[in-house]
Structures are given as C-alpha cells and as structure tokens.
XYZ file of C-alpha atoms in Angstrom:
432
model
C -61.686 -26.480 -2.193
C -64.520 -26.993 -4.630
C -66.835 -29.947 -4.837
C -68.411 -31.859 -7.656
C -71.975 -32.906 -7.364
C -71.992 -36.685 -7.425
C -74.690 -38.765 -9.033
C -75.948 -41.693 -6.956
C -75.854 -45.110 -8.538
C -78.923 -46.184 -10.453
C -79.936 -48.549 -7.673
C -80.232 -45.592 -5.292
C -83.120 -44.285 -7.348
C -85.238 -47.287 -6.492
C -86.939 -46.483 -3.214
C -90.013 -47.609 -1.418
C -92.868 -45.254 -0.654
C -91.779 -45.298 3.006
C -88.251 -44.233 2.123
C -89.639 -41.525 -0.139
C -91.658 -40.111 2.716
C -88.609 -40.186 4.931
C -86.077 -38.627 2.593
C -87.973 -36.294 0.323
C -89.723 -33.045 0.949
C -92.170 -34.104 -1.785
C -92.620 -37.636 -3.044
C -92.499 -37.047 -6.767
C -88.792 -37.039 -7.501
C -86.545 -39.957 -6.669
C -82.999 -39.298 -5.428
C -80.754 -38.084 -8.224
C -83.292 -38.952 -10.926
C -83.122 -35.643 -12.824
C -80.821 -32.670 -13.169
C -83.558 -30.275 -12.023
C -83.576 -31.631 -8.455
C -81.557 -29.739 -5.835
C -80.485 -31.871 -2.879
C -79.815 -30.399 0.560
C -79.559 -31.876 4.053
C -80.880 -30.886 7.471
C -79.627 -32.662 10.594
C -80.483 -32.493 14.284
C -80.417 -34.747 17.359
C -83.555 -36.751 18.064
C -84.444 -39.303 20.729
C -81.469 -38.564 23.000
C -81.150 -37.928 26.741
C -79.857 -34.391 26.124
C -81.123 -31.633 23.787
C -83.370 -32.823 20.939
C -84.423 -30.763 17.921
C -86.844 -32.929 15.907
C -88.723 -29.874 14.669
C -85.807 -28.719 12.520
C -85.754 -31.612 9.994
C -89.558 -31.743 10.129
C -89.757 -28.029 9.250
C -87.267 -28.584 6.418
C -89.464 -31.292 4.919
C -92.578 -29.120 5.225
C -90.718 -26.259 3.535
C -89.732 -28.542 0.650
C -93.325 -29.711 0.220
C -94.436 -26.078 0.063
C -91.760 -25.069 -2.458
C -92.373 -28.116 -4.638
C -96.138 -27.542 -4.603
C -95.374 -24.174 -6.237
C -93.190 -25.667 -8.958
C -89.895 -25.492 -7.088
C -87.384 -22.649 -7.424
C -86.433 -21.670 -10.965
C -87.744 -25.051 -12.055
C -85.651 -26.919 -9.488
C -87.463 -29.229 -7.122
C -86.079 -29.367 -3.612
C -85.022 -32.711 -2.155
C -84.401 -32.640 1.609
C -82.356 -35.362 3.270
C -82.480 -35.610 7.061
C -79.958 -37.044 9.486
C -79.944 -37.683 13.248
C -76.598 -36.856 14.857
C -77.760 -38.391 18.189
C -75.711 -35.744 20.035
C -72.690 -37.845 19.175
C -69.429 -36.763 17.566
C -69.116 -39.863 15.349
C -72.731 -39.641 14.148
C -72.252 -35.959 13.345
C -69.322 -36.829 11.081
C -71.407 -39.571 9.448
C -74.158 -37.029 8.669
C -71.607 -34.803 6.914
C -70.232 -37.776 4.952
C -73.722 -38.714 3.843
C -74.363 -35.153 2.638
C -71.351 -35.528 0.338
C -72.321 -38.994 -0.903
C -75.883 -37.903 -1.679
C -74.749 -34.859 -3.652
C -76.057 -32.185 -1.266
C -75.259 -28.640 -2.372
C -75.744 -27.308 1.184
C -76.539 -28.279 4.752
C -79.373 -26.012 5.860
C -81.046 -25.116 9.160
C -79.342 -27.751 11.286
C -78.324 -28.361 14.904
C -75.204 -30.103 16.171
C -72.761 -29.148 18.893
C -69.983 -31.205 17.270
C -68.673 -28.674 14.797
C -65.171 -30.098 14.984
C -66.521 -33.374 13.556
C -68.799 -32.179 10.793
C -67.314 -28.867 9.648
C -63.968 -30.273 8.536
C -65.804 -32.837 6.384
C -67.972 -30.117 4.835
C -64.931 -27.928 4.192
C -63.126 -30.746 2.391
C -66.188 -31.285 0.210
C -66.831 -27.554 -0.293
C -70.415 -27.825 1.045
C -71.772 -24.631 2.677
C -73.469 -24.737 6.087
C -76.409 -22.305 6.008
C -78.234 -21.227 9.133
C -76.944 -23.601 11.764
C -78.517 -23.219 15.187
C -75.386 -21.620 16.602
C -74.065 -23.957 19.310
C -70.696 -24.945 17.798
C -67.677 -22.632 17.661
C -66.949 -23.643 14.065
C -70.254 -22.126 12.932
C -68.734 -18.721 13.637
C -65.217 -19.322 12.334
C -65.430 -21.567 9.255
C -65.462 -19.727 5.894
C -68.101 -22.212 4.721
C -70.539 -21.316 7.502
C -73.298 -18.763 6.897
C -75.067 -18.213 10.243
C -78.429 -16.431 10.305
C -78.204 -15.484 13.989
C -75.527 -14.771 16.571
C -75.903 -18.222 18.067
C -75.425 -19.040 21.698
C -72.754 -16.308 22.118
C -75.194 -13.529 21.221
C -77.996 -15.036 23.317
C -75.892 -15.432 26.441
C -74.199 -12.035 26.147
C -77.627 -10.526 25.505
C -79.045 -12.368 28.500
C -76.401 -10.745 30.690
C -77.381 -7.329 29.363
C -81.083 -8.045 29.851
C -80.550 -9.140 33.458
C -78.434 -6.066 34.185
C -81.168 -3.859 32.721
C -83.736 -5.755 34.808
C -82.038 -4.770 38.049
C -80.480 -8.103 39.027
C -78.045 -7.422 41.860
C -76.287 -10.732 41.245
C -76.572 -13.515 38.660
C -76.001 -17.241 39.036
C -75.555 -19.095 35.749
C -76.462 -22.792 35.535
C -74.851 -24.222 32.424
C -73.703 -27.570 31.000
C -70.396 -28.965 32.182
C -69.066 -29.179 28.616
C -66.576 -27.333 26.442
C -69.451 -25.292 24.995
C -70.683 -24.509 28.501
C -67.226 -23.407 29.609
C -67.499 -20.316 27.402
C -70.835 -19.123 28.796
C -69.812 -17.484 32.107
C -67.458 -15.096 30.295
C -70.219 -14.136 27.862
C -72.700 -13.421 30.671
C -70.040 -11.342 32.415
C -69.463 -9.399 29.186
C -73.177 -8.594 29.126
C -73.139 -7.606 32.804
C -70.087 -5.368 32.396
C -70.442 -1.728 33.483
C -73.678 -2.505 35.345
C -72.177 -3.178 38.753
C -73.598 -6.701 38.581
C -71.158 -9.581 38.615
C -69.088 -11.540 38.302
C -71.578 -14.322 37.674
C -71.632 -17.378 39.948
C -70.772 -20.310 37.680
C -72.853 -23.439 38.405
C -71.882 -26.462 36.325
C -74.425 -29.185 35.666
C -74.658 -32.410 33.616
C -76.357 -31.798 30.283
C -78.311 -35.073 30.409
C -79.360 -35.393 34.084
C -82.832 -36.498 35.118
C -82.808 -34.185 38.156
C -80.765 -31.154 39.202
C -81.100 -30.913 42.966
C -77.402 -30.230 43.593
C -76.957 -27.446 40.976
C -80.313 -25.978 42.009
C -79.199 -25.876 45.647
C -75.921 -24.174 44.743
C -77.709 -21.556 42.617
C -80.316 -20.951 45.307
C -77.748 -20.679 48.095
C -75.770 -18.169 46.026
C -78.921 -16.108 45.490
C -80.015 -16.267 49.129
C -76.666 -15.018 50.410
C -77.293 -11.871 48.386
C -80.801 -11.181 49.649
C -83.493 -12.714 47.442
C -86.475 -10.591 46.467
C -90.066 -11.864 46.808
C -91.178 -13.222 43.435
C -94.463 -11.303 43.528
C -92.580 -8.026 43.802
C -90.088 -8.974 41.092
C -92.838 -10.032 38.680
C -94.696 -6.747 39.133
C -91.666 -4.485 38.885
C -88.874 -5.606 36.530
C -86.621 -2.869 37.958
C -86.620 -4.397 41.430
C -83.093 -5.152 42.625
C -82.381 -8.696 43.723
C -80.460 -11.808 42.692
C -81.369 -13.757 39.582
C -80.726 -17.324 38.403
C -80.386 -17.980 34.679
C -80.223 -21.534 33.299
C -78.925 -22.430 29.847
C -79.243 -26.215 29.635
C -81.012 -26.679 26.324
C -83.591 -29.460 26.496
C -82.867 -30.072 30.184
C -83.640 -26.517 31.309
C -87.192 -27.458 32.274
C -85.848 -30.312 34.400
C -83.553 -27.889 36.214
C -86.327 -25.396 36.918
C -88.488 -28.212 38.277
C -85.736 -29.078 40.774
C -85.226 -25.392 41.520
C -88.944 -24.811 42.153
C -89.090 -27.634 44.702
C -86.175 -26.222 46.660
C -87.631 -22.706 46.614
C -90.733 -23.666 48.576
C -89.155 -22.834 51.914
C -86.829 -20.105 50.647
C -87.183 -16.505 49.481
C -88.198 -16.403 45.845
C -85.586 -15.625 43.210
C -86.162 -14.240 39.735
C -85.341 -16.670 36.945
C -84.146 -16.323 33.377
C -82.917 -18.238 30.354
C -82.461 -17.931 26.616
C -84.891 -18.936 23.889
C -84.336 -22.561 22.980
C -83.679 -23.460 26.599
C -86.854 -21.632 27.620
C -89.690 -21.625 25.116
C -93.456 -21.405 25.056
C -94.006 -25.168 25.097
C -92.081 -25.389 28.384
C -94.203 -22.629 29.934
C -97.362 -24.424 28.773
C -96.226 -27.788 30.176
C -95.305 -26.265 33.525
C -98.676 -24.638 34.138
C -99.166 -21.707 31.757
C -100.271 -18.704 33.807
C -99.592 -20.720 36.973
C -96.148 -21.766 35.781
C -93.243 -21.207 38.177
C -91.620 -19.545 35.155
C -94.084 -16.654 35.323
C -92.025 -13.460 35.286
C -88.914 -15.161 33.909
C -86.669 -13.208 31.553
C -85.832 -14.714 28.154
C -83.412 -13.523 25.497
C -84.070 -14.555 21.896
C -82.803 -13.975 18.376
C -86.094 -13.276 16.681
C -89.402 -11.488 17.256
C -91.828 -13.125 19.685
C -93.857 -15.988 18.237
C -97.053 -13.892 18.105
C -95.407 -11.292 15.846
C -97.188 -10.980 12.457
C -93.875 -11.453 10.630
C -94.199 -15.175 11.376
C -97.505 -15.504 9.486
C -95.949 -16.894 6.258
C -94.172 -19.621 8.228
C -97.302 -20.497 10.176
C -99.302 -20.839 6.973
C -96.727 -23.226 5.520
C -96.870 -25.254 8.733
C -100.671 -25.356 8.605
C -100.760 -26.354 4.935
C -97.734 -28.633 4.584
C -96.689 -30.063 7.970
C -99.832 -32.234 7.969
C -100.368 -31.941 11.707
C -96.847 -33.059 12.572
C -96.567 -32.053 16.240
C -92.782 -31.806 15.957
C -93.233 -28.570 14.017
C -93.937 -25.981 16.718
C -94.043 -22.406 15.411
C -92.762 -21.113 18.783
C -89.650 -23.342 18.685
C -86.483 -21.334 17.884
C -85.103 -24.377 16.057
C -88.110 -24.441 13.735
C -87.850 -20.676 13.300
C -84.137 -20.888 12.488
C -84.820 -23.595 9.898
C -87.489 -21.437 8.252
C -85.079 -18.500 8.024
C -82.237 -20.690 6.723
C -84.425 -22.104 3.956
C -85.626 -18.584 3.146
C -81.966 -17.723 2.529
C -81.463 -20.843 0.399
C -84.518 -20.052 -1.707
C -83.263 -16.550 -2.451
C -79.852 -17.921 -3.384
C -81.413 -20.422 -5.798
C -83.516 -17.665 -7.336
C -80.494 -15.465 -7.894
C -78.657 -18.283 -9.699
C -81.224 -18.115 -12.493
C -80.386 -20.681 -15.140
C -76.892 -21.375 -13.780
C -76.116 -24.904 -12.627
C -76.783 -25.352 -8.921
C -73.708 -26.758 -7.184
C -72.130 -26.369 -3.776
C -69.600 -24.042 -5.408
C -72.194 -21.811 -7.070
C -74.224 -21.611 -3.857
C -71.114 -20.575 -1.895
C -70.097 -17.995 -4.468
C -73.562 -16.457 -4.414
C -73.608 -16.260 -0.626
C -70.157 -14.641 -0.658
C -70.977 -11.995 -3.258
C -74.715 -11.317 -3.681
C -75.077 -8.834 -0.833
C -77.981 -8.523 1.588
C -80.618 -11.233 1.952
C -84.046 -10.152 3.215
C -85.725 -12.512 5.701
C -88.993 -10.613 5.936
C -87.936 -8.646 9.008
C -87.325 -11.725 11.154
C -83.651 -10.746 11.228
C -81.775 -7.723 9.969
C -80.799 -8.161 6.318
C -78.068 -10.784 6.186
C -74.860 -10.119 4.301
C -71.858 -12.464 4.336
C -69.575 -10.366 2.134
C -66.187 -9.715 3.697
C -66.838 -6.219 5.030
C -69.831 -7.345 7.083
C -68.057 -9.840 9.333
C -67.818 -9.259 13.077
C -64.564 -7.811 14.408
C -64.256 -10.509 17.071
C -61.488 -13.079 17.216
C -63.727 -15.937 18.361
C -66.801 -15.163 16.227
C -65.680 -13.640 12.898
C -68.532 -15.179 10.867
C -71.323 -13.567 12.882
C -73.158 -11.054 10.694
C -76.304 -10.756 12.839
C -75.594 -9.467 16.344
C -79.187 -8.596 17.201
C -81.233 -10.145 20.025
C -84.702 -9.581 21.482
C -85.811 -9.204 25.099
C -88.835 -11.222 26.150
C -90.519 -12.156 29.414
C -93.138 -14.662 30.569
C -96.290 -12.702 31.352
C -99.707 -14.275 31.926
C -98.256 -17.552 30.734
C -96.989 -16.214 27.403
C -93.567 -15.205 26.161
C -94.020 -11.574 25.224
C -91.747 -8.823 23.934
C -90.583 -6.347 26.590
C -88.277 -4.210 24.435
C -89.372 -2.826 21.105
C -87.208 -3.933 18.216
C -83.824 -5.600 18.302
C -81.007 -5.017 20.778
C -77.533 -4.982 19.226
C -74.854 -6.873 21.202
C -72.079 -6.299 18.642
C -69.893 -4.217 20.963
C -70.402 -6.723 23.781
C -69.210 -9.578 21.580
C -66.335 -7.583 20.123
C -65.133 -6.658 23.595
C -64.579 -10.355 24.193
C -65.806 -12.689 26.941
C -65.006 -11.396 30.397
C -63.475 -13.876 32.819
C-alpha cells in the first residue's frame, strides 16, 4: 500500500520557539511550510521504570542540525519529529499515527518493543521503518522494516557463542519475563550448540524491578552447583572453564548486577556477561570503573567498540551539534544505531536526486538501490530480495555480524578482531 504525503493545516505552521526546539532538528523551517522539507520521526521510551532510550531522539535532532547546517540533502532540509512511546503498547500506536498525520516519509533510528502496535499502522500508511533498535519481532519480518543490525536475536545468539568460546562450562541467563524474553533462552542455546555447554538455565525476572535478589540468588545457586571459578583467575585467563551468568535486562541490567554482587560476597565468584545496550560503558563507569564488579565481564555488540576511529564522524557531530546534551552518549548503542540509521536515510535522499521525496520513493530506493555504505560501522547493507536471511523468524535481517568485547581496566574493549558472523546460528533456528 502506498501513502500520500499529507500537508498539515495552516494553523500547524504557527509554532512557538519552544515547540520549534522540541520538534525540529533546526529551527528555521516550520512544519510543512515548504516542499523542500523532509519530515521523519524518531521514537523511544523516556522517563519509564523499564528501559529508556532518550539518546536516540536526541541524536536524531543533533543529526538534523548537522545536515541542515550544511544546506540539507539535495536541497531538502530535514525535520525530525520525536515521540515517547513510554514502553506502552497504546502510546506506541499513537506515535505511528502521529507519523502519518505529520507527513513523515520514514521512521528512523527508533526503539519500541511493541512492534505489533506500531508496525501495522506504518504498513497501512506505507511508511518505512529504518534502523530500529531490534527488540520487536516485526522489525525482522515486516516488508517495510529495514534493520541496520541483527537486533536482539543476533546479540543473544552471539553472546552464547562468545561464552562458549570463553570456556564457560555452564550458562545461566537472566532475562525479562516477557514475550520478547521468552525467545532468548533458545537463542543462547543456539549459540552454545556444539560446544558442550548447555542447555542454559533460564532465570525469569521482572523488567521493571527495583531489586533482583530472587533472580540473582537463582542464577548464583545454579552457578555454584557447577563449581564456580575464582573471579581473579577468570579475569586473567578468558579460557578458564567455569560457570557464567549473563543478564539481558535492558535498562535494569545494572540493577540486577548490583543485587548479584551483594549476594556474591560470601560465595565463589562467577564470571558475568551481557549484551551491548544492557551492558554499556556508562554502566561500568557508574559502578566503579576499574573497580567495577563488572571488570572481566563479556559483552556482545553489533558495532565496533566506542574507541574505534570509525566513530569519529559521529563524535564530531555530537560535539558540534548536540550542544552538551548529556543524553547523547557516543558509547550508547541506541545513539550509535540512530547515527547509522540516519546515515542510511541520507544516502537514500541523495540517490533520489531531484525526485519527489515520499514514503513510497524512499521504500522503492531501499528495495532496489543495492548496498549502502555505513563507513565500516556495519557491513554494507543491502535490502534487495536476494540478501535476506534464510530464517523463518528473522527474514528481514541483512546484517548478521556481531563483535566480541570485554570489560578490561574499566573499559569495554574489543577482544576479537573484526566482526563475527552468526548467520548460520540464526538460520539453524533457536534451540529449545
């Protein structure tokens, strides 16, 4: 189904300076005032008790300010709308409805776990979803979704492979007690397959708890029954056999590890792990840096480590156009995903040349133009039919690469050169 770009009523063009700062990437073009303005939307949860991603809309606005300071793209200024889905299914649908009403040609670099709510609305309107964070199943099945990474499936499957390679004799997975979380044990098991490690011990936990003593105790007891290894030994030698605990709780992962650390005081130490987004540099810094209990923890990511020189262009844009906004953290995978998603959008707009920019023309370009270069932050991305993943549950994944990192001396650092491809792991299907 195609979509027509709607023009807001004249009254919508009258906005205060405060509204301009809120809605626009650059306060020089009012909503819908001229045909050379391209409107897009970025949404993410903010101010909730569960996972929050305020850096994603903030990065989108900084990107728009940067693009508009350079004259836009092919003469088109970029107007970025933001929306807070509040980690709520109804609010997620409202964000999608607003994208249609405001004439957005794409939703870019966004986070929401409620794909069932927003994707159907986008499909009816014909609006493409570019570079979602990768937490909703629909991001990897809808023909209007153009993911830039392998999402949570690739991270969790990759985490299983990383832990198997690290010599974990057994793995306990602490994950949210949600429909999204229900899929994670099978993905870890797929990554652990053929290593002699597994099956994983599945530890369910609330995604919005203020403490995690009960899940932490279950994970620790499971590890201790399998002979925990002293943490000092495990940190020095990543090949040391012993049980491991990996937690994938998004914004509550730090809360879990705090509960876990307290219980470990009188127990043998257990190696810990997570995925980027649940574990990130800001969490290591807040928990003590080099003295952090996360020292030695494994972490699986989508992209190069934050100190990689390929991130320099993004960091310069943040320095010059985020205006000190502390929501925009260059080490945050949400911010990084938004940067990559807008890089894709910019190349699409360039390739349209003088053609009218609509949701339909953006979709057609994504479907046919071939590879998109992201400056080495991902493999070249190509959403043409022959590049889709041969996996029933994740057919829209075109980037199956992950990176292996580890906390060393208080910093997340790369421990495996280049990307690790988990395509075969994902195509083999989650293992029960």
